[in-house]
Amino acid sequence: MKVKLVLNLYVYLFTVFYFQLHFDVIGQSNVAPFDSVTYFPTMVNELLSEGIQKKMIPGISVALYSNDSVHYFDFGHSSLNPKEKVSNNTRFQLGSVGKLLTALAVMQQVDKGKLDLHADVSEYVRIEGMELSSHDKPVTLHCLLTHSCGFNDVNIGYMAKDQESIVSLEEFVSRYYPGIYRVPGNEITYSNYSYALAGLIVEKVTGMRFEQFIEETIFNQLGMINSTLNFPYGYRSDPNYAKGYRSTDDGFEEVEYFPRHAIPAGSLVSTSRDMALFIKALFTRNPNLLSPNSWELFFTQQFTNHSLLNGYSYGLEQQNINGHNAWAKGGMIPGALSHIVIVPNMFAIFSITNTTDDEFGEYFYKAIFDKILPDISESKSKRNISTTKYTGEYRDKRYNRDTEENIVSLFRGQFNVYDNKTHDTLVVYHNSEWHSYVPIEEGIFQNDLLPYEYMVFKKNEKGEVENMYRNLNIGGLSIPTSYEKTMWYNSPSFINEYYGLVPVFILTGLLFMLSSLFIRLIRIWHQEFFRSKTLPLNFQILFGTTMILHALHTYFVPFQILTKSQEFLFGYPDSFSLGSLIGYLLIPLGIGLGFLIWKIWKDRLGSILSRLYISLVEIALIIHLCYLSYWNFL
């Protein structure tokens, strides 16, 4: 009995020593063989099972590749009604993970000498009305693949309602050209349009439809028999396709999938079994897909906002995982969230879940990385730098500055930066908790608990803080993101807390109009009732017309943007176009109203209170029209 106890104790101590030594090796070299972590599949099973049990996700499929071995993990349901289980042959919508196909297609043509990454793309495609340069700096495939062309990216009209509505790639690129807001090669702004244009260039130089080219050169080459770029229109009745869901207080609610015009920007439909073949090709740098030189470019940082921040290769997003370098690409659409992660010399992993909620992804990947990749990042010395000038409200630069998306995106990409009471650190809220960032250089701040996370600020010519760069964490992986500092008049807090009072005050004019109508009705029986205080009839008619049109404009434009935002993904609804026309009518009505108010003051008509009130309404209307113009509603 004693001998057995001693042997068990020896085995236990050896195991502890072995794993401690193993983790020390990983922390030093980052090249430990992944198969040596024998308990990893068990950990993944436990994490995925927990996510299903806690109803964080409806279903998930994972493929893991290392040392020429593949592990599959399938949990939950691809459909909740009726209930159908997820398998590694279930087809999912993968969203922007499909951009990797576009990047590979471009690099294949680079290998053949048909494309030059740094040439002006006008050499390959010319479309009337498109000016693909800014400040004499051209758009290149290099900036297209690294999201650094400065495109004024557009979302309105990005999707199609049905198969008949889909336009060709060339028509999409021409019709939805967003223009350039920043000199190409200046900073990262994620852009679906960039990849649509890159895909069109592939079509031009190969003479093949993009979908056909990808099928022949990648899907067929790798044996991905269940993958396609064609939208599965019968997915709702096909048990082999996963349905999409969004998280609600009562569980999960199904969302509808729609096709996209810009197929090269992310329309991949695939299974985890097919994606295992794909991540293997990436991990092993399959020579049948790209040359060694192109693979090296594919896994080398090609552009970053700052040397301390993650950047882009040609298609992949660089990752700093606890101080270790890795690569990833994520995809997010309503009802689906997918990831590919590649840790060189260790493993590659693919995951897809049929909900957009990224809470589980963040928990899942952090748990894996903290076990496999111990933190080797280092905190830098804190500097005594005033933080006040860096505080304020910032917005993600991924929006269109020439359409109504300008104001809609203001609330989608908001990021607030505060300082603490002593003004020696910055405090921000992200990933469901507060974080403190300490200054290490002027304009550079490091997370005091997660040393691999930074915020970098950039000033303009006047010395004012204008831009901020950071890595945005979505589903446990980071995306290089650029922000701009908002002014008081275009900040989310001002619009939420104060500006709403302006249109509300204008709408009180409806009550003023009704009271005037009530007074006129009383005069049917009492002709002298309030006569000396009555405003002229022509003013009341113009004022009433203006108030009614303002109310209609409020309903057809701002209200519909808030309540029917999904419809704008297919283009402008007819009712919105009517509302925009009403907005233009408010301009001459406001001018006419101002002229009559001037006459009323000149002739001292009505009571002093009514004159003050209608003057304030006119001022509010002018401010409102200026704001409508500023936010591209006029």
XYZ file of C-alpha atoms in Angstrom:
634
model
C 0.000 0.000 0.000
C 2.850 2.366 0.945
C 4.733 1.493 -2.252
C 1.643 2.327 -4.330
C 1.192 5.638 -2.514
C 4.837 6.579 -3.121
C 4.544 5.689 -6.813
C 1.376 7.818 -7.190
C 3.100 10.720 -5.462
C 6.116 10.359 -7.789
C 3.874 10.363 -10.875
C 2.041 13.441 -9.603
C 5.251 15.390 -8.931
C 6.700 14.409 -12.321
C 3.520 15.578 -14.084
C 3.569 18.950 -12.305
C 7.289 19.375 -13.102
C 6.730 18.423 -16.765
C 3.922 20.915 -17.382
C 5.746 23.694 -15.517
C 8.805 23.077 -17.700
C 6.591 22.926 -20.800
C 5.015 26.324 -20.106
C 8.417 27.843 -19.393
C 9.590 26.658 -22.817
C 6.506 28.126 -24.516
C 7.033 31.466 -22.811
C 10.629 31.618 -23.992
C 10.451 30.288 -27.548
C 6.816 30.291 -28.666
C 7.557 27.163 -30.722
C 6.511 24.352 -28.391
C 4.798 21.465 -30.230
C 1.090 21.808 -29.716
C 0.484 18.059 -29.370
C 2.435 18.089 -26.118
C -0.542 19.854 -24.495
C -2.423 16.592 -24.142
C -5.274 18.041 -22.111
C -6.155 20.782 -24.627
C -9.049 18.960 -26.365
C -10.617 18.351 -22.959
C -10.345 22.040 -22.104
C -11.937 23.043 -25.418
C -14.781 20.582 -24.831
C -15.401 21.994 -21.373
C -15.386 25.613 -22.599
C -17.751 24.904 -25.488
C -20.063 22.853 -23.296
C -20.147 25.691 -20.771
C -21.046 28.196 -23.475
C -24.023 26.072 -24.539
C -25.172 25.353 -20.984
C -25.069 29.035 -20.044
C -26.952 29.871 -23.264
C -24.205 32.201 -24.443
C -24.429 30.686 -27.928
C -27.023 28.502 -29.707
C -24.438 26.391 -31.565
C -20.746 26.259 -32.423
C -18.377 24.272 -34.618
C -14.599 24.321 -34.134
C -11.701 22.809 -36.094
C -8.211 22.659 -34.621
C -5.076 21.842 -36.640
C -1.576 21.079 -35.356
C 1.242 18.730 -36.439
C -0.889 17.455 -39.314
C -3.708 16.422 -36.959
C -7.255 17.805 -36.927
C -9.674 17.865 -33.985
C -13.351 18.721 -34.449
C -15.657 20.066 -31.745
C -19.392 20.475 -32.381
C -21.869 21.683 -29.776
C -25.408 23.002 -29.663
C -27.891 23.466 -32.464
C -27.727 24.838 -35.980
C -31.464 25.454 -35.760
C -33.577 25.918 -32.647
C -36.928 25.351 -34.313
C -36.877 22.557 -35.242
C -33.853 21.574 -33.184
C -31.020 20.337 -35.378
C -27.565 19.612 -34.023
C -24.377 21.225 -35.256
C -21.870 18.960 -37.012
C -18.604 19.581 -38.832
C -20.602 19.274 -42.071
C -23.067 22.032 -41.115
C -22.778 24.995 -43.467
C -22.405 28.436 -41.881
C -22.209 31.993 -43.178
C -18.633 33.120 -42.437
C -18.754 36.811 -43.345
C -15.427 38.632 -43.673
C -13.339 35.486 -43.216
C -13.946 35.258 -46.977
C -11.621 38.253 -47.465
C -8.753 35.783 -47.105
C -9.863 34.189 -50.382
C -9.629 37.577 -52.094
C -6.171 38.219 -50.662
C -4.995 34.798 -51.833
C -6.451 35.392 -55.304
C -4.576 38.709 -55.593
C -1.308 37.185 -54.418
C -1.677 34.338 -56.926
C -1.805 36.909 -59.722
C 1.202 38.670 -58.197
C 3.065 35.353 -58.385
C 2.156 35.124 -62.082
C 3.383 38.647 -62.751
C -0.082 39.882 -63.760
C -0.459 42.234 -60.776
C 1.881 44.574 -58.933
C 1.003 45.278 -55.292
C 2.337 48.831 -55.474
C 1.075 49.866 -58.922
C -1.800 52.300 -59.478
C -4.937 50.128 -59.690
C -6.123 52.315 -62.593
C -3.728 50.236 -64.681
C -6.025 47.249 -64.140
C -9.512 48.735 -63.920
C -11.031 51.993 -65.153
C -14.583 53.004 -64.283
C -16.145 56.296 -65.313
C -16.578 58.723 -62.438
C -14.043 57.021 -60.164
C -10.993 59.021 -59.086
C -8.696 56.440 -57.520
C -6.105 58.809 -56.106
C -5.776 61.583 -53.549
C -3.100 64.293 -53.363
C -1.387 62.586 -56.321
C -1.043 59.393 -54.294
C -2.756 56.478 -56.079
C -4.791 53.617 -54.715
C -2.783 50.385 -54.871
C -3.438 46.732 -54.126
C -1.140 47.177 -51.137
C -3.496 49.687 -49.522
C -6.606 47.757 -50.639
C -5.475 44.591 -48.865
C -4.342 46.459 -45.721
C -7.458 48.663 -45.425
C -5.316 51.784 -45.709
C -6.663 53.444 -48.883
C -8.729 56.007 -46.962
C -12.036 55.027 -48.559
C -15.182 56.724 -47.304
C -16.680 53.248 -46.889
C -20.439 52.893 -47.436
C -22.972 50.487 -45.919
C -26.217 51.772 -47.449
C -27.021 49.398 -50.320
C -24.372 46.865 -49.302
C -26.843 43.964 -49.307
C -29.543 42.667 -51.651
C -33.035 41.541 -50.678
C -33.088 38.647 -53.107
C -31.264 37.022 -56.004
C -32.880 39.274 -58.606
C -31.562 42.382 -56.830
C -27.892 41.395 -56.958
C -25.774 43.501 -59.295
C -22.497 42.504 -60.897
C -19.274 43.238 -59.088
C -18.329 45.894 -61.644
C -21.708 47.623 -61.281
C -21.429 47.569 -57.483
C -17.924 49.077 -57.536
C -19.108 51.782 -59.923
C -22.486 52.561 -58.315
C -21.277 52.605 -54.705
C -17.904 54.280 -55.147
C -17.506 56.043 -51.755
C -14.722 58.493 -52.566
C -11.523 58.972 -50.568
C -11.510 60.926 -47.318
C -7.806 60.500 -46.455
C -4.610 60.227 -48.460
C -4.004 56.530 -49.302
C -1.424 54.839 -47.087
C -2.052 57.172 -44.139
C -4.011 55.071 -41.637
C -6.183 51.973 -41.297
C -9.908 52.261 -41.936
C -11.610 48.894 -42.392
C -13.249 48.813 -45.809
C -15.483 46.270 -47.533
C -15.278 48.389 -50.669
C -11.499 47.867 -50.793
C -11.935 44.118 -51.099
C -14.772 44.464 -53.600
C -12.424 46.508 -55.799
C -9.593 43.994 -55.310
C -11.965 41.203 -56.366
C -12.969 43.130 -59.481
C -9.297 43.533 -60.397
C -8.908 39.739 -60.125
C -11.858 39.372 -62.516
C -10.279 41.790 -64.987
C -6.855 40.122 -65.133
C -8.142 36.529 -65.133
C -11.164 36.988 -67.394
C -13.231 34.861 -64.973
C -16.079 35.629 -62.587
C -14.659 35.962 -59.098
C -16.755 33.084 -57.707
C -15.623 30.754 -60.478
C -11.985 31.709 -60.029
C -12.052 30.998 -56.277
C -13.801 27.686 -56.841
C -11.208 26.497 -59.367
C -8.033 27.798 -57.708
C -8.797 27.350 -54.006
C -11.858 25.205 -53.286
C -11.041 22.512 -55.845
C -7.319 22.702 -55.093
C -7.875 22.057 -51.380
C -10.830 19.683 -51.682
C -13.304 22.101 -50.066
C -16.341 20.395 -51.613
C -18.928 22.003 -49.316
C -17.773 25.610 -49.724
C -19.274 28.263 -51.965
C -19.509 32.009 -52.494
C -23.081 31.700 -53.750
C -25.802 32.629 -51.303
C -27.880 29.598 -50.137
C -31.382 30.899 -50.825
C -33.052 27.752 -49.500
C -31.123 27.697 -46.230
C -34.235 28.030 -44.053
C -35.655 24.696 -45.193
C -32.310 22.911 -45.551
C -31.130 21.131 -42.359
C -27.521 21.288 -43.589
C -27.437 25.090 -43.183
C -27.207 26.884 -39.843
C -29.761 29.552 -39.040
C -28.642 32.847 -37.502
C -29.715 34.162 -34.097
C -29.357 37.183 -31.883
C -29.296 37.069 -28.118
C -32.347 38.375 -26.243
C -33.437 38.420 -22.596
C -35.588 35.372 -23.323
C -32.965 33.367 -25.210
C -32.307 33.588 -28.937
C -34.315 35.132 -31.757
C -33.764 34.122 -35.375
C -32.444 36.710 -37.827
C -32.674 36.513 -41.589
C -29.601 36.200 -43.807
C -29.308 38.275 -46.966
C -26.936 38.095 -49.965
C -24.284 40.744 -50.638
C -23.310 42.507 -53.814
C -19.633 42.737 -52.770
C -18.898 39.006 -52.784
C -15.083 39.384 -52.428
C -15.633 41.322 -49.172
C -17.124 38.320 -47.414
C -19.736 35.904 -48.775
C -18.103 32.594 -47.898
C -20.376 29.707 -46.900
C -18.514 26.699 -45.560
C -18.222 23.950 -42.950
C -15.652 23.403 -40.220
C -14.511 20.261 -42.070
C -13.733 22.326 -45.184
C -12.239 25.126 -43.118
C -9.902 22.611 -41.467
C -8.422 22.073 -44.936
C -8.182 25.834 -45.390
C -6.430 26.589 -42.089
C -4.061 23.675 -42.768
C -3.141 25.289 -46.100
C -2.483 28.596 -44.327
C -0.549 27.032 -41.463
C 1.657 24.878 -43.702
C 1.920 27.596 -46.380
C 0.706 25.264 -49.102
C 3.010 25.748 -52.132
C 0.153 24.896 -54.498
C -1.567 28.138 -53.494
C 1.269 30.667 -53.235
C 5.003 30.951 -53.693
C 7.226 31.032 -50.567
C 7.811 34.761 -51.122
C 4.080 35.507 -51.247
C 3.435 33.394 -48.164
C 6.096 35.409 -46.359
C 4.262 38.617 -47.302
C 0.998 37.005 -46.199
C 2.414 36.483 -42.687
C 4.358 39.729 -42.326
C 3.017 43.032 -41.071
C 2.512 45.280 -44.100
C 0.875 48.308 -42.474
C 0.157 49.555 -38.965
C -1.035 52.783 -37.386
C 1.899 52.653 -34.956
C 4.788 50.313 -34.199
C 3.295 49.396 -30.791
C -0.056 48.450 -32.317
C -1.181 45.468 -34.352
C -1.406 45.898 -38.097
C -2.412 44.103 -41.286
C -0.622 41.709 -43.542
C -2.220 41.063 -46.923
C -5.531 39.788 -45.573
C -4.667 38.783 -42.003
C -4.949 40.852 -38.835
C -1.889 40.782 -36.630
C -2.456 39.644 -33.038
C -0.457 40.354 -29.891
C -1.520 37.502 -27.624
C 0.052 37.938 -24.202
C 3.163 39.247 -25.928
C 3.268 36.507 -28.601
C 2.835 37.245 -32.297
C -0.063 35.537 -34.076
C -2.424 36.105 -37.012
C -6.187 36.035 -37.327
C -9.209 36.984 -39.419
C -12.715 37.378 -38.127
C -16.109 37.615 -39.750
C -19.243 39.147 -38.254
C -22.670 39.396 -39.856
C -26.098 39.512 -38.198
C -26.513 35.971 -36.897
C -22.947 34.647 -37.237
C -19.455 35.196 -35.833
C -16.410 33.351 -37.205
C -12.668 33.363 -36.504
C -9.468 31.936 -37.889
C -6.442 32.088 -35.585
C -2.931 31.002 -36.564
C -0.128 30.816 -34.015
C 3.020 30.042 -36.069
C 4.742 26.751 -35.255
C 1.984 25.842 -32.791
C -1.565 25.563 -34.062
C -4.363 26.948 -36.226
C -7.982 27.100 -35.131
C -11.264 27.893 -36.841
C -14.510 28.618 -35.006
C -18.016 29.572 -36.120
C -21.087 30.242 -34.014
C -24.552 31.172 -35.231
C -24.963 34.371 -33.226
C -23.330 37.790 -33.452
C -22.930 38.101 -29.681
C -19.166 38.032 -29.053
C -19.211 37.504 -25.270
C -18.506 33.787 -25.547
C -15.787 34.250 -28.170
C -13.967 36.645 -25.885
C -14.210 34.222 -22.953
C -13.290 31.182 -25.074
C -10.172 32.581 -26.718
C -8.882 34.287 -23.583
C -9.158 30.994 -21.668
C -7.238 29.172 -24.415
C -4.545 31.795 -24.854
C -3.921 32.215 -21.135
C -3.239 28.467 -20.909
C -1.253 27.961 -24.092
C 0.522 31.319 -24.362
C 1.574 32.596 -20.916
C 1.927 36.373 -20.702
C 5.460 37.522 -21.578
C 4.577 41.173 -22.276
C 6.358 43.806 -20.230
C 5.154 47.017 -18.638
C 7.106 50.112 -19.631
C 8.151 52.876 -17.263
C 5.417 55.361 -16.406
C 6.031 58.989 -17.384
C 4.692 62.076 -15.649
C 2.508 63.439 -18.456
C -0.696 65.458 -18.199
C -3.631 63.418 -19.505
C -6.331 66.104 -19.710
C -5.802 66.924 -23.408
C -6.368 63.283 -24.372
C -9.777 62.934 -22.725
C -12.996 63.232 -24.666
C -15.319 61.379 -27.004
C -13.902 59.530 -29.998
C -15.605 57.819 -32.921
C -14.534 54.969 -35.178
C -13.479 56.380 -38.560
C -15.229 53.605 -40.442
C -18.203 55.543 -41.804
C -19.320 57.479 -44.860
C -18.933 61.222 -44.464
C -21.191 62.082 -47.425
C -24.405 60.246 -46.452
C -26.727 59.882 -43.471
C -24.397 57.139 -42.189
C -22.398 60.034 -40.773
C -24.692 60.370 -37.757
C -25.763 56.706 -37.530
C -22.181 55.497 -37.143
C -21.586 58.132 -34.474
C -23.321 55.868 -31.961
C -21.978 52.590 -33.347
C -18.297 53.383 -32.901
C -18.308 55.630 -29.830
C -15.348 55.407 -27.430
C -14.998 57.643 -24.368
C -11.665 58.463 -22.726
C -11.562 59.847 -19.180
C -8.774 60.714 -16.765
C -8.691 59.814 -13.104
C -8.871 62.386 -10.328
C -5.124 62.866 -10.218
C -4.886 63.311 -14.023
C -1.984 60.880 -14.316
C -3.707 57.964 -16.090
C -6.487 57.523 -18.633
C -9.553 55.458 -17.802
C -11.667 53.779 -20.502
C -14.441 51.197 -20.598
C -14.153 48.334 -23.064
C -14.846 44.604 -23.147
C -17.329 44.894 -20.282
C -14.950 46.402 -17.729
C -12.950 49.507 -16.840
C -9.290 49.734 -17.827
C -6.549 52.105 -16.728
C -3.885 53.254 -19.222
C -0.653 54.849 -17.988
C 1.450 57.309 -20.034
C 4.777 55.908 -21.231
C 5.506 58.639 -23.782
C 3.746 61.774 -24.912
C 0.649 60.511 -26.706
C 1.277 56.818 -25.922
C -0.531 54.946 -23.133
C -0.177 51.336 -21.966
C -2.805 49.194 -20.221
C -1.547 48.738 -16.653
C -2.997 45.201 -16.326
C -2.720 44.050 -19.963
C 0.680 45.423 -21.039
C 0.239 44.280 -24.657
C -2.634 46.770 -25.141
C -1.905 50.395 -26.078
C -3.657 53.611 -27.053
C -1.777 56.009 -29.330
C -2.861 59.620 -29.897
C -1.892 61.944 -32.740
C -2.081 65.746 -32.844
C -2.861 68.022 -35.788
C -0.837 71.005 -37.013
C -2.346 73.202 -34.271
C -1.113 70.875 -31.559
C -4.636 69.610 -30.771
C -5.305 65.931 -30.178
C -7.206 64.814 -33.278
C -6.769 61.045 -33.732
C -6.524 57.982 -31.535
C -5.465 54.456 -32.520
C -6.012 51.217 -30.646
C -6.718 47.532 -31.144
C -10.458 46.884 -30.955
C -11.265 43.549 -29.292
C -14.146 41.617 -30.887
C -14.821 38.067 -29.826
C -11.441 37.711 -28.118
C -9.358 38.876 -31.092
C -8.140 42.376 -31.938
C -8.668 44.539 -35.012
C -6.509 47.627 -35.747
C -8.866 50.603 -35.496
C -8.608 54.362 -36.078
C -10.664 56.958 -34.181
C -11.213 60.692 -34.448
C -11.964 63.069 -31.602
C -15.420 64.619 -31.802
C -16.239 68.256 -31.084
C -18.998 69.276 -28.690
C -21.490 69.855 -31.506
C -21.051 66.440 -33.156
C -20.500 64.277 -30.094
C -22.894 61.462 -29.164
C -23.463 62.918 -25.682
C -24.491 66.339 -27.062
C -26.960 64.792 -29.494
C -28.341 62.376 -26.893
C -28.646 64.831 -24.041
C -29.231 68.234 -25.600
C -29.870 68.412 -29.315
C -33.101 66.424 -29.127
C -34.649 69.455 -27.389
C -34.397 71.457 -30.636
C -36.787 69.388 -32.818
C -39.025 68.768 -29.789
C -39.321 72.518 -29.219
C -40.131 73.037 -32.910
C -42.886 70.424 -32.662
C -44.525 72.441 -29.880
C -45.482 74.737 -32.739
C -48.224 72.192 -33.502
C -49.795 73.049 -30.142
C -49.456 76.752 -30.921
C -51.167 76.151 -34.246
C -54.000 74.202 -32.593
C -54.511 76.942 -30.010
C -54.779 79.527 -32.816
C -57.344 77.312 -34.552
C -59.258 76.965 -31.289
C -59.372 80.768 -30.881
C -60.760 81.166 -34.397
C -63.472 78.599 -33.695
C -64.529 80.482 -30.561
C -64.843 83.650 -32.645
C -67.714 82.050 -34.518
C -69.756 82.866 -31.411
C -67.625 85.636 -29.849
C -66.161 87.746 -32.649
C -63.999 89.948 -30.411
C -62.435 87.060 -28.435
C -58.650 87.666 -28.225
C -58.781 89.690 -31.468
C -56.165 92.269 -30.548
C -53.625 89.508 -29.799
C -54.191 87.441 -32.915
C -51.407 86.928 -35.447
C -52.171 87.410 -39.183
C -53.919 84.580 -41.019
C -51.178 84.299 -43.699
C -48.610 83.800 -40.935
C -50.736 81.145 -39.210
C -51.196 79.223 -42.456
C -47.453 79.309 -43.262
C -46.508 78.520 -39.664
C -48.963 75.599 -39.502
C -47.761 74.201 -42.842
C -44.135 74.400 -41.691
C -44.891 72.621 -38.400
C -46.820 69.821 -40.134
C -44.031 69.268 -42.672
C -41.440 69.299 -39.889
C -43.416 66.611 -38.033
C -43.646 64.503 -41.216
C -39.920 64.936 -41.861
C -39.141 63.823 -38.303
C -41.204 60.668 -38.860
C -39.986 59.798 -42.347
C -36.261 60.496 -41.750
C -34.736 60.308 -38.233
C -37.458 58.060 -36.813
C -37.203 55.545 -39.664
C -33.415 55.459 -39.426
C -33.754 54.470 -35.770
C -36.584 51.950 -36.213
C -35.900 50.488 -39.668
C -32.117 50.573 -39.894
C -31.937 47.138 -41.567
C -33.839 48.387 -44.623
C -31.021 50.833 -45.398
C -28.669 47.906 -46.032
C -30.628 47.384 -49.274
C -30.715 51.071 -50.232
C -32.933 54.025 -49.426
C -36.593 53.124 -48.654
C -39.183 55.037 -50.705
C -40.592 56.652 -47.567
C -37.136 57.976 -46.698
C -36.850 59.601 -50.123
C -40.202 61.311 -49.514
C -38.951 62.527 -46.147
C -35.810 63.960 -47.750
C -37.950 65.910 -50.230
C -39.952 67.351 -47.328
C -36.683 68.440 -45.744
C -35.834 70.510 -48.803
C -39.303 72.146 -48.678
C -38.594 73.310 -45.143
C -35.861 75.641 -46.461
C -38.096 78.067 -48.468
C -40.821 77.773 -45.809
C -38.325 78.747 -43.122
C -37.201 81.755 -45.178
C -40.809 82.864 -45.728
C -41.572 82.359 -42.052
C -38.607 84.515 -41.081
C -39.804 87.333 -43.314
C -43.316 87.289 -41.769
C -41.891 87.203 -38.232
C -39.867 90.315 -39.096
C -43.088 92.044 -40.246
C -44.939 90.951 -37.106
C -42.251 92.533 -34.917
C -42.209 95.633 -37.119
C -46.011 96.092 -36.919
C -46.178 94.871 -33.291
C -48.831 92.278 -34.057
C -49.986 89.756 -31.470
C -48.746 89.640 -27.879
C -45.108 90.099 -26.907
C -45.046 86.503 -25.643
C -46.336 85.089 -28.944
C -43.737 87.135 -30.874
C -40.951 85.854 -28.639
C -42.200 82.278 -28.981
C -42.455 82.227 -32.783
C -39.027 83.897 -33.005
C -37.514 81.142 -30.868
C -39.206 78.525 -33.051
C -37.701 80.163 -36.141
C -34.236 80.182 -34.552
C -34.645 76.513 -33.595
C -35.778 75.708 -37.146
C -32.699 77.415 -38.615
C -30.425 75.475 -36.239
C -32.230 72.256 -37.141
C -31.872 72.865 -40.880
C -28.165 73.561 -40.414
C -27.821 70.286 -38.517
C -29.743 68.405 -41.215
C -27.293 69.776 -43.756
C -24.289 68.928 -41.552
C -25.425 65.304 -41.190
C -26.191 65.014 -44.947
C -29.979 64.929 -44.671
C -30.161 67.946 -46.975
